[in-house]
Amino acid sequence: MSERKLKVGVLVSGSGSNLQALIDACAAPDHPAEIVLVLSNRPGVRALDRAEAAGIPAMAIDHKLYADRATFDADMQKALDEAGVEFICLAGFMRLLTPEFVEHWSGRMINIHPSLLPSFKGLNVQQRAIDAGARFSGCTVHYVTPEMDVGPIIQQAVVPIHQNDTGDTLAARILVQEHRIYPASLRWIAERRVRIEGERVFLDGATPPDAALLNPAPEQAD
Ligand code: GAR
């Protein structure tokens, strides 16, 4: 008999394409995690429809109805506890969390961010990477710590920035990679292969890539 699956809660605010990638990955019978609750701070978003279509309990807790972050986070905590959530994935969740909530889930909450952290924390990061003249950007899966977009990094994917990129074209290129690395990182965690040591994360049995990327590409093969 297979071992018990890790019970995951996914926090969303919008379209939920990363949620979809997690749903699709967890649908595999041998996947070691299951999504038991999807929580949105915004009612009516597409992410909630995606959860419902997959038969996953989904709920909106509208942050606009709360006077402060602490009571909003407390209600989220209650819903997560009632669903038996053991681990949280933030998937396009665009709300700051209180230090108390983050501390409670320390080592048990991860986020995906559309830049190569520690560069370009915060918002509008694809356009900011272009404006800064970066030749590469990408995405990062990391543990959540009280400081925004800072925690130990589990996995990153790199994409080139093209000369004619807009924030939207770069975001779309990055999103394709987000959908690869987020489910992969969650699987590793659920398989208990991931270890945090200080600022660094180690993966048992990791395969280190050896290819270097150049942008612009060299004009002839070496
Ligand atoms: C994704 O690009 C995700 O990395 C980003 O929001 C988008 C959500 O898309 N998250 C952040 O910027 C968090 N700092 P999705 O709703 O389609 O998954």
Coordinates of N, CA and C and ligand atoms in Angstrom, one line a residue:
M1 N 0.8 -1.2 0.0 CA 0.0 0.0 0.0 C 0.9 1.3 0.0
S2 N 0.4 2.3 -0.8 CA 1.2 3.5 -0.8 C 1.1 4.3 0.5
E3 N 2.1 5.1 0.7 CA 2.1 5.9 1.9 C 1.1 7.0 1.8
R4 N 0.7 7.5 3.0 CA -0.3 8.6 3.1 C 0.2 9.8 2.3
K5 N -0.7 10.5 1.6 CA -0.3 11.7 0.8 C -0.2 12.9 1.6
L6 N 0.7 13.8 1.3 CA 0.8 15.1 2.0 C -0.4 15.9 1.6
K7 N -1.1 16.5 2.6 CA -2.3 17.3 2.4 C -2.0 18.7 2.1
V8 N -2.2 19.2 0.9 CA -1.8 20.5 0.5 C -3.0 21.5 0.4
G9 N -2.7 22.7 0.9 CA -3.7 23.8 0.6 C -3.0 24.8 -0.4
V10 N -3.8 25.3 -1.3 CA -3.2 26.2 -2.3 C -3.9 27.5 -2.2
L11 N -3.1 28.6 -2.0 CA -3.7 30.0 -1.8 C -3.5 30.7 -3.2
V12 N -4.6 31.3 -3.6 CA -4.6 31.9 -5.0 C -5.3 33.3 -4.9
S13 N -5.1 34.1 -6.0 CA -5.8 35.4 -6.1 C -6.3 35.6 -7.5
G14 N -5.9 34.8 -8.5 CA -6.3 35.2 -9.8 C -6.6 34.0 -10.8
S15 N -5.8 34.0 -11.8 CA -6.1 33.0 -12.9 C -5.9 31.6 -12.5
G16 N -4.9 31.3 -11.7 CA -4.7 30.0 -11.2 C -4.1 29.0 -12.2
S17 N -3.2 29.5 -13.1 CA -2.6 28.5 -14.0 C -1.6 27.7 -13.3
N18 N -0.9 28.3 -12.3 CA 0.0 27.4 -11.5 C -0.8 26.4 -10.6
L19 N -1.9 26.8 -10.1 CA -2.8 25.9 -9.4 C -3.2 24.7 -10.4
Q20 N -3.5 25.0 -11.6 CA -3.8 24.0 -12.6 C -2.7 23.0 -12.8
A21 N -1.5 23.6 -12.8 CA -0.3 22.7 -13.0 C -0.1 21.8 -11.8
L22 N -0.4 22.3 -10.6 CA -0.4 21.5 -9.4 C -1.5 20.4 -9.4
I23 N -2.7 20.8 -9.8 CA -3.8 19.9 -9.8 C -3.5 18.8 -10.8
D24 N -3.0 19.1 -12.0 CA -2.7 18.1 -13.0 C -1.6 17.1 -12.5
A25 N -0.6 17.7 -11.8 CA 0.5 16.8 -11.3 C 0.0 15.9 -10.2
C26 N -0.8 16.4 -9.3 CA -1.3 15.6 -8.2 C -2.4 14.6 -8.6
A27 N -2.9 14.7 -9.9 CA -3.9 13.8 -10.3 C -3.2 12.4 -10.6
A28 N -1.9 12.4 -10.8 CA -1.3 11.1 -11.0 C -1.4 10.2 -9.8
P29 N -1.8 9.0 -10.0 CA -2.1 8.1 -8.8 C -0.9 7.9 -7.9
D30 N 0.3 8.0 -8.4 CA 1.5 7.8 -7.6 C 2.0 9.1 -7.0
H31 N 1.3 10.2 -7.2 CA 1.8 11.5 -6.7 C 1.7 11.5 -5.2
P32 N 2.7 11.9 -4.5 CA 2.7 11.9 -3.0 C 2.0 13.0 -2.3
A33 N 1.4 13.9 -3.1 CA 0.6 15.0 -2.5 C -0.8 15.1 -3.0
E34 N -1.7 15.6 -2.2 CA -3.1 15.8 -2.7 C -3.5 17.2 -2.3
I35 N -4.2 17.9 -3.1 CA -4.7 19.2 -2.8 C -6.1 19.0 -2.1
V36 N -6.2 19.5 -0.9 CA -7.4 19.3 -0.1 C -8.2 20.6 0.0
L37 N -7.6 21.7 -0.3 CA -8.3 23.0 -0.2 C -7.7 24.0 -1.1
V38 N -8.5 24.8 -1.8 CA -8.0 26.0 -2.5 C -8.7 27.2 -1.9
L39 N -7.9 28.1 -1.5 CA -8.4 29.4 -0.8 C -8.0 30.6 -1.7
S40 N -9.0 31.4 -1.9 CA -8.8 32.7 -2.7 C -9.1 33.9 -1.8
N41 N -8.4 34.9 -1.9 CA -8.7 36.1 -1.1 C -9.6 37.0 -2.0
R42 N -9.9 36.5 -3.2 CA -10.8 37.3 -4.1 C -11.9 36.4 -4.6
P43 N -13.1 36.7 -4.4 CA -14.2 35.9 -4.9 C -14.3 36.0 -6.5
G44 N -14.8 34.9 -7.1 CA -15.1 35.0 -8.5 C -13.9 34.8 -9.4
V45 N -12.7 34.5 -8.9 CA -11.6 34.4 -9.8 C -11.5 33.0 -10.5
R46 N -10.8 32.9 -11.6 CA -10.8 31.7 -12.4 C -10.2 30.5 -11.6
A47 N -9.3 30.8 -10.7 CA -8.6 29.7 -10.0 C -9.7 28.9 -9.2
L48 N -10.7 29.6 -8.7 CA -11.8 28.9 -8.0 C -12.5 27.9 -8.9
D49 N -12.8 28.4 -10.1 CA -13.4 27.6 -11.1 C -12.6 26.3 -11.4
R50 N -11.3 26.5 -11.5 CA -10.4 25.4 -11.8 C -10.5 24.4 -10.7
A51 N -10.5 24.8 -9.5 CA -10.6 23.9 -8.3 C -11.9 23.1 -8.4
E52 N -13.0 23.9 -8.6 CA -14.3 23.2 -8.6 C -14.3 22.2 -9.7
A53 N -13.8 22.5 -10.9 CA -13.8 21.6 -12.0 C -13.1 20.3 -11.7
A54 N -12.1 20.5 -10.8 CA -11.3 19.3 -10.5 C -11.9 18.6 -9.2
G55 N -13.0 19.1 -8.7 CA -13.6 18.4 -7.6 C -12.9 18.7 -6.3
I56 N -12.1 19.8 -6.2 CA -11.4 20.1 -5.0 C -12.2 21.2 -4.2
P57 N -12.3 21.0 -2.9 CA -13.0 22.1 -2.1 C -12.3 23.4 -2.3
A58 N -13.1 24.4 -2.6 CA -12.6 25.8 -2.9 C -13.4 26.8 -2.2
M59 N -12.8 27.9 -1.7 CA -13.4 28.8 -0.9 C -12.8 30.2 -1.1
A60 N -13.6 31.2 -1.1 CA -13.1 32.6 -1.1 C -13.3 33.2 0.3
I61 N -12.2 33.8 0.7 CA -12.3 34.6 2.0 C -11.9 36.0 1.5
D62 N -12.9 36.9 1.4 CA -12.6 38.2 0.7 C -11.9 39.1 1.7
H63 N -10.7 39.4 1.4 CA -9.9 40.3 2.3 C -10.5 41.7 2.5
K64 N -11.3 42.1 1.5 CA -11.9 43.4 1.6 C -12.9 43.5 2.8
L65 N -13.4 42.4 3.2 CA -14.4 42.4 4.3 C -13.7 42.4 5.7
Y66 N -12.4 42.5 5.7 CA -11.7 42.4 7.0 C -11.0 43.8 7.3
A67 N -11.0 44.1 8.6 CA -10.5 45.4 9.0 C -9.0 45.3 9.0
D68 N -8.4 44.1 9.3 CA -6.9 44.1 9.4 C -6.5 42.7 8.9
R69 N -5.2 42.6 8.7 CA -4.6 41.4 8.2 C -4.7 40.2 9.2
A70 N -4.6 40.5 10.5 CA -4.5 39.5 11.5 C -5.8 38.7 11.5
T71 N -7.0 39.4 11.4 CA -8.2 38.6 11.5 C -8.5 37.8 10.1
F72 N -8.0 38.4 9.1 CA -8.1 37.7 7.8 C -7.3 36.5 7.8
D73 N -6.0 36.6 8.3 CA -5.1 35.4 8.3 C -5.7 34.4 9.3
A74 N -6.3 34.8 10.4 CA -6.9 33.9 11.4 C -8.0 33.1 10.8
D75 N -8.8 33.7 9.9 CA -9.9 33.0 9.3 C -9.3 32.0 8.2
M76 N -8.3 32.4 7.5 CA -7.6 31.5 6.6 C -7.1 30.3 7.4
Q77 N -6.4 30.6 8.5 CA -5.9 29.5 9.3 C -6.9 28.5 9.7
K78 N -8.1 29.0 10.1 CA -9.2 28.2 10.6 C -9.6 27.2 9.4
A79 N -9.8 27.8 8.2 CA -10.2 27.0 7.1 C -9.2 25.9 6.7
L80 N -7.9 26.3 6.8 CA -6.8 25.4 6.5 C -6.8 24.2 7.6
D81 N -7.0 24.6 8.8 CA -7.0 23.6 9.9 C -8.2 22.6 9.7
E82 N -9.3 23.2 9.4 CA -10.5 22.4 9.2 C -10.4 21.4 8.1
A83 N -9.6 21.8 7.1 CA -9.4 20.9 5.9 C -8.3 19.9 6.1
G84 N -7.6 20.1 7.3 CA -6.5 19.2 7.6 C -5.2 19.5 6.7
V85 N -5.1 20.7 6.3 CA -3.9 21.1 5.5 C -2.6 21.0 6.3
E86 N -1.6 20.3 5.7 CA -0.3 20.1 6.3 C 0.8 21.0 5.6
F87 N 0.5 21.5 4.4 CA 1.5 22.2 3.7 C 0.8 23.2 2.7
I88 N 1.4 24.3 2.6 CA 0.8 25.4 1.7 C 1.6 25.7 0.5
C89 N 0.9 25.8 -0.6 CA 1.6 26.4 -1.8 C 0.9 27.7 -2.1
L90 N 1.7 28.8 -2.2 CA 1.1 30.1 -2.7 C 1.3 30.1 -4.2
A91 N 0.1 30.3 -4.9 CA 0.2 30.2 -6.3 C -0.5 31.4 -6.9
G92 N 0.3 32.5 -7.0 CA -0.2 33.8 -7.5 C -1.1 34.4 -6.4
F93 N -0.7 34.2 -5.1 CA -1.5 34.8 -4.0 C -0.9 36.1 -3.7
M94 N -1.6 37.2 -4.0 CA -1.1 38.5 -4.0 C -1.4 39.3 -2.8
R95 N -1.2 38.7 -1.7 CA -1.6 39.4 -0.4 C -0.5 39.1 0.6
L96 N 0.0 40.2 1.3 CA 1.0 40.0 2.3 C 0.4 39.2 3.5
L97 N 1.2 38.3 4.0 CA 0.8 37.5 5.2 C 1.4 38.0 6.4
T98 N 0.7 37.9 7.5 CA 1.3 38.4 8.8 C 2.5 37.5 9.2
P99 N 3.4 38.1 10.0 CA 4.6 37.3 10.4 C 4.1 36.1 11.2
E100 N 3.0 36.2 12.0 CA 2.5 35.1 12.8 C 2.1 34.0 11.9
F101 N 1.4 34.3 10.9 CA 0.9 33.2 9.9 C 2.1 32.5 9.3
V102 N 3.1 33.3 8.8 CA 4.3 32.8 8.2 C 5.1 31.9 9.1
E103 N 5.2 32.4 10.4 CA 5.9 31.6 11.4 C 5.3 30.3 11.7
H104 N 3.9 30.3 11.7 CA 3.2 29.1 12.0 C 3.5 28.0 10.9
W105 N 3.6 28.5 9.7 CA 3.8 27.6 8.6 C 5.3 27.5 8.1
S106 N 6.2 27.9 9.0 CA 7.6 27.9 8.7 C 8.1 26.5 8.3
G107 N 8.7 26.5 7.1 CA 9.2 25.2 6.6 C 8.1 24.4 5.9
R108 N 6.9 24.9 5.9 CA 5.7 24.1 5.4 C 4.9 25.0 4.5
M109 N 5.6 26.0 3.9 CA 4.9 26.9 2.9 C 5.9 27.4 1.9
I110 N 5.5 27.2 0.6 CA 6.3 27.6 -0.5 C 5.6 28.6 -1.4
N111 N 6.4 29.3 -2.2 CA 5.8 30.3 -3.2 C 6.5 30.1 -4.5
I112 N 5.8 30.6 -5.6 CA 6.5 30.7 -6.9 C 6.5 32.2 -7.2
H113 N 7.6 32.6 -7.7 CA 7.8 34.0 -8.0 C 8.4 34.1 -9.4
P114 N 7.9 35.1 -10.3 CA 8.4 35.1 -11.7 C 9.6 35.9 -11.9
S115 N 10.7 35.7 -11.1 CA 12.0 36.2 -11.4 C 13.0 35.3 -10.8
L116 N 14.3 35.6 -11.2 CA 15.4 34.8 -10.6 C 15.8 35.5 -9.3
L117 N 15.1 35.1 -8.2 CA 15.5 35.6 -6.9 C 16.9 35.3 -6.6
P118 N 17.7 36.1 -5.9 CA 17.2 37.3 -5.1 C 17.0 38.6 -6.0
S119 N 17.1 38.5 -7.3 CA 16.9 39.7 -8.1 C 15.4 39.9 -8.3
F120 N 14.9 41.1 -8.4 CA 13.6 41.5 -8.7 C 12.5 40.9 -7.8
K121 N 12.6 41.3 -6.6 CA 11.5 41.0 -5.7 C 10.3 41.9 -5.9
G122 N 9.1 41.5 -5.4 CA 8.0 42.4 -5.5 C 7.2 42.3 -6.8
L123 N 6.7 43.4 -7.3 CA 5.7 43.4 -8.3 C 6.3 43.9 -9.7
N124 N 5.6 43.6 -10.8 CA 5.9 44.0 -12.1 C 7.4 43.6 -12.5
V125 N 7.7 42.4 -12.0 CA 9.1 42.0 -12.1 C 9.6 41.7 -13.5
Q126 N 8.7 41.3 -14.4 CA 9.1 40.9 -15.7 C 9.6 42.2 -16.5
Q127 N 8.7 43.3 -16.4 CA 9.1 44.5 -17.0 C 10.4 45.1 -16.4
R128 N 10.5 45.0 -15.1 CA 11.7 45.5 -14.4 C 12.9 44.8 -14.9
A129 N 12.8 43.5 -15.1 CA 14.0 42.7 -15.6 C 14.4 43.2 -17.0
I130 N 13.4 43.5 -17.8 CA 13.7 44.0 -19.2 C 14.3 45.4 -19.1
D131 N 13.7 46.2 -18.3 CA 14.2 47.6 -18.1 C 15.6 47.7 -17.6
A132 N 16.0 46.7 -16.8 CA 17.3 46.7 -16.2 C 18.3 46.1 -17.1
G133 N 17.9 45.7 -18.3 CA 18.8 45.2 -19.3 C 19.3 43.8 -19.1
A134 N 18.6 43.0 -18.2 CA 19.0 41.6 -18.0 C 18.9 40.8 -19.2
R135 N 19.8 39.9 -19.4 CA 19.7 39.0 -20.6 C 18.9 37.7 -20.3
F136 N 18.7 37.4 -19.0 CA 18.0 36.2 -18.6 C 17.0 36.6 -17.5
S137 N 15.9 36.0 -17.4 CA 15.1 36.0 -16.3 C 14.6 34.6 -16.0
G138 N 13.5 34.5 -15.3 CA 13.1 33.1 -15.0 C 12.1 33.1 -13.8
C139 N 12.1 32.0 -13.1 CA 11.2 31.9 -12.0 C 11.8 31.0 -10.9
T140 N 11.3 31.2 -9.7 CA 11.9 30.6 -8.5 C 10.8 30.0 -7.6
V141 N 11.0 28.8 -7.1 CA 10.2 28.2 -6.1 C 11.0 28.3 -4.8
H142 N 10.4 28.9 -3.8 CA 11.2 29.1 -2.5 C 10.3 29.0 -1.3
Y143 N 10.9 28.6 -0.2 CA 10.2 28.6 1.1 C 9.8 30.0 1.5
V144 N 8.7 30.2 2.2 CA 8.2 31.5 2.5 C 8.7 31.9 3.9
T145 N 9.3 33.0 4.0 CA 9.8 33.6 5.3 C 9.1 34.9 5.5
P146 N 9.2 35.5 6.7 CA 8.4 36.8 6.9 C 8.8 37.9 5.9
E147 N 10.0 38.0 5.5 CA 10.4 39.0 4.5 C 9.9 38.5 3.1
M148 N 9.3 39.4 2.3 CA 8.7 39.0 1.0 C 9.8 38.6 0.0
D149 N 9.5 37.4 -0.6 CA 10.3 36.9 -1.8 C 11.8 36.7 -1.4
V150 N 12.0 36.2 -0.2 CA 13.4 36.0 0.3 C 13.8 34.6 0.7
G151 N 12.8 33.7 1.0 CA 13.2 32.5 1.7 C 14.1 31.5 0.9
P152 N 14.5 30.4 1.5 CA 15.4 29.5 0.9 C 14.9 28.9 -0.5
I153 N 15.8 28.9 -1.5 CA 15.3 28.6 -2.9 C 15.4 27.1 -3.1
I154 N 14.3 26.6 -3.6 CA 14.3 25.1 -3.9 C 14.7 24.9 -5.4
Q155 N 14.1 25.6 -6.3 CA 14.4 25.4 -7.7 C 14.2 26.7 -8.5
Q156 N 14.9 26.8 -9.6 CA 14.8 27.9 -10.5 C 14.8 27.4 -11.9
A157 N 14.1 28.2 -12.8 CA 14.2 27.9 -14.2 C 14.6 29.3 -14.9
V158 N 15.5 29.2 -15.9 CA 16.0 30.4 -16.5 C 15.4 30.5 -17.9
V159 N 15.0 31.7 -18.3 CA 14.6 31.9 -19.7 C 15.3 33.1 -20.3
P160 N 15.6 33.1 -21.6 CA 16.2 34.3 -22.2 C 15.3 35.5 -22.3
I161 N 15.8 36.7 -22.2 CA 15.0 37.9 -22.5 C 15.3 38.3 -24.0
H162 N 14.3 38.4 -24.8 CA 14.5 38.7 -26.2 C 14.5 40.2 -26.4
Q163 N 15.1 40.6 -27.5 CA 15.2 42.1 -27.7 C 13.9 42.8 -27.9
N164 N 12.9 42.0 -28.4 CA 11.6 42.7 -28.7 C 10.6 42.3 -27.6
D165 N 11.1 41.8 -26.4 CA 10.1 41.4 -25.4 C 9.4 42.6 -24.8
T166 N 8.1 42.3 -24.4 CA 7.4 43.2 -23.6 C 7.2 42.5 -22.2
G167 N 6.7 43.2 -21.2 CA 6.5 42.5 -19.9 C 5.6 41.3 -20.1
D168 N 4.6 41.4 -21.0 CA 3.6 40.3 -21.2 C 4.3 39.1 -22.0
T169 N 5.1 39.4 -23.0 CA 5.7 38.2 -23.7 C 6.7 37.5 -22.8
L170 N 7.4 38.3 -22.0 CA 8.4 37.6 -21.1 C 7.6 36.9 -20.0
A171 N 6.5 37.5 -19.5 CA 5.7 36.8 -18.4 C 5.2 35.4 -19.0
A172 N 4.8 35.4 -20.2 CA 4.2 34.2 -20.8 C 5.4 33.1 -20.9
R173 N 6.6 33.6 -21.3 CA 7.7 32.6 -21.5 C 8.1 32.1 -20.1
I174 N 8.0 32.9 -19.1 CA 8.4 32.5 -17.7 C 7.3 31.5 -17.2
L175 N 6.0 31.8 -17.5 CA 4.9 31.0 -16.9 C 5.0 29.6 -17.4
V176 N 5.5 29.3 -18.6 CA 5.6 28.0 -19.1 C 6.5 27.2 -18.1
Q177 N 7.6 27.9 -17.7 CA 8.6 27.2 -16.8 C 8.0 27.1 -15.4
E178 N 7.2 28.1 -15.0 CA 6.6 28.0 -13.6 C 5.8 26.7 -13.5
H179 N 5.1 26.4 -14.6 CA 4.2 25.2 -14.6 C 5.1 23.9 -14.5
R180 N 6.3 24.0 -14.9 CA 7.2 22.8 -14.8 C 7.8 22.7 -13.3
I181 N 8.3 23.8 -12.8 CA 9.1 23.7 -11.6 C 8.2 23.6 -10.4
Y182 N 7.0 24.2 -10.4 CA 6.2 24.2 -9.1 C 5.8 22.8 -8.8
P183 N 5.2 22.1 -9.7 CA 4.8 20.7 -9.4 C 6.1 19.8 -9.1
A184 N 7.2 20.1 -9.7 CA 8.4 19.3 -9.4 C 8.9 19.5 -8.0
S185 N 8.9 20.8 -7.6 CA 9.4 21.1 -6.2 C 8.4 20.5 -5.2
L186 N 7.1 20.6 -5.5 CA 6.1 20.0 -4.5 C 6.3 18.5 -4.4
R187 N 6.6 17.9 -5.5 CA 6.8 16.4 -5.5 C 8.0 16.1 -4.6
W188 N 9.1 16.8 -4.8 CA 10.3 16.5 -4.0 C 10.0 16.6 -2.5
I189 N 9.3 17.7 -2.2 CA 9.0 18.0 -0.8 C 8.2 16.8 -0.2
A190 N 7.1 16.5 -1.0 CA 6.2 15.4 -0.5 C 6.9 14.1 -0.4
E191 N 8.0 13.9 -1.2 CA 8.8 12.7 -1.2 C 9.8 12.8 0.0
R192 N 9.8 13.8 0.7 CA 10.8 14.1 1.8 C 12.2 14.0 1.4
R193 N 12.5 14.6 0.2 CA 13.9 14.6 -0.3 C 14.5 16.0 -0.2
V194 N 13.8 16.9 0.4 CA 14.3 18.3 0.5 C 14.6 18.7 1.9
R195 N 15.8 19.2 2.0 CA 16.4 19.6 3.4 C 16.8 21.1 3.3
I196 N 16.4 21.8 4.3 CA 16.8 23.2 4.4 C 18.0 23.3 5.4
E197 N 19.1 23.9 5.0 CA 20.2 24.2 5.9 C 20.5 25.7 5.8
G198 N 20.1 26.5 6.8 CA 20.3 27.9 6.7 C 19.6 28.5 5.5
E199 N 20.3 29.2 4.7 CA 19.7 29.8 3.5 C 19.6 28.9 2.3
R200 N 20.2 27.7 2.4 CA 20.3 26.8 1.3 C 19.4 25.6 1.4
V201 N 19.0 25.1 0.3 CA 18.1 23.9 0.2 C 18.8 22.8 -0.5
F202 N 18.8 21.6 0.0 CA 19.5 20.5 -0.6 C 18.4 19.4 -1.0
L203 N 18.6 18.9 -2.2 CA 17.7 17.8 -2.7 C 18.5 16.5 -2.8
D204 N 18.0 15.5 -2.1 CA 18.6 14.2 -2.2 C 18.5 13.7 -3.6
G205 N 19.5 13.2 -4.2 CA 19.5 12.7 -5.6 C 19.3 13.7 -6.6
A206 N 19.7 15.0 -6.4 CA 19.6 16.0 -7.4 C 20.5 15.8 -8.6
T207 N 20.0 16.1 -9.8 CA 20.8 16.0 -11.0 C 21.3 17.4 -11.3
P208 N 22.6 17.7 -11.2 CA 23.0 19.1 -11.5 C 23.1 19.3 -13.0
P209 N 22.6 20.3 -13.6 CA 22.7 20.6 -15.0 C 24.1 21.1 -15.3
D210 N 24.6 20.8 -16.5 CA 26.0 21.2 -16.8 C 26.1 22.2 -18.0
A211 N 24.9 22.5 -18.6 CA 24.9 23.4 -19.7 C 25.0 24.9 -19.3
A212 N 25.8 25.7 -20.0 CA 25.7 27.1 -19.8 C 24.9 27.7 -20.9
L213 N 24.2 28.9 -20.6 CA 23.4 29.5 -21.5 C 24.0 30.9 -21.9
L214 N 24.1 31.2 -23.1 CA 24.6 32.5 -23.6 C 23.5 33.3 -24.3
N215 N 23.4 34.6 -24.0 CA 22.4 35.4 -24.7 C 22.9 36.8 -24.9
P216 N 23.1 37.2 -26.2 CA 22.8 36.5 -27.4 C 23.6 35.2 -27.6
A217 N 23.0 34.3 -28.4 CA 23.7 33.0 -28.6 C 24.9 33.2 -29.5
P218 N 26.0 32.4 -29.3 CA 27.1 32.5 -30.2 C 26.7 32.2 -31.6
E219 N 27.4 32.9 -32.6 CA 26.9 32.8 -34.0 C 27.4 31.6 -34.7
Q220 N 28.4 30.9 -34.1 CA 28.8 29.6 -34.7 C 29.2 28.7 -33.5
A221 N 28.9 27.4 -33.8 CA 29.2 26.4 -32.8 C 30.7 26.4 -32.5
D222 N 31.0 26.2 -31.2 CA 32.5 26.1 -30.8 C 33.1 24.8 -31.3
Ligands
GAR1 C1 2.5 33.9 -11.6 O1 3.4 34.4 -12.6 C2 3.2 33.9 -10.3 O2 4.6 33.6 -10.3 C3 3.0 35.3 -9.9 O3 1.7 35.6 -10.2 C4 1.3 34.8 -11.4 C5 0.1 34.0 -11.1 O4 -0.4 33.4 -12.2 N1 3.2 35.4 -8.5 C6 3.8 36.5 -7.9 O5 4.1 37.5 -8.6 C7 3.9 36.4 -6.4 N2 4.9 37.4 -6.0 P1 -1.4 32.2 -12.0 O6 -2.6 32.7 -11.2 O7 -1.9 31.9 -13.5 O8 -0.7 31.0 -11.4

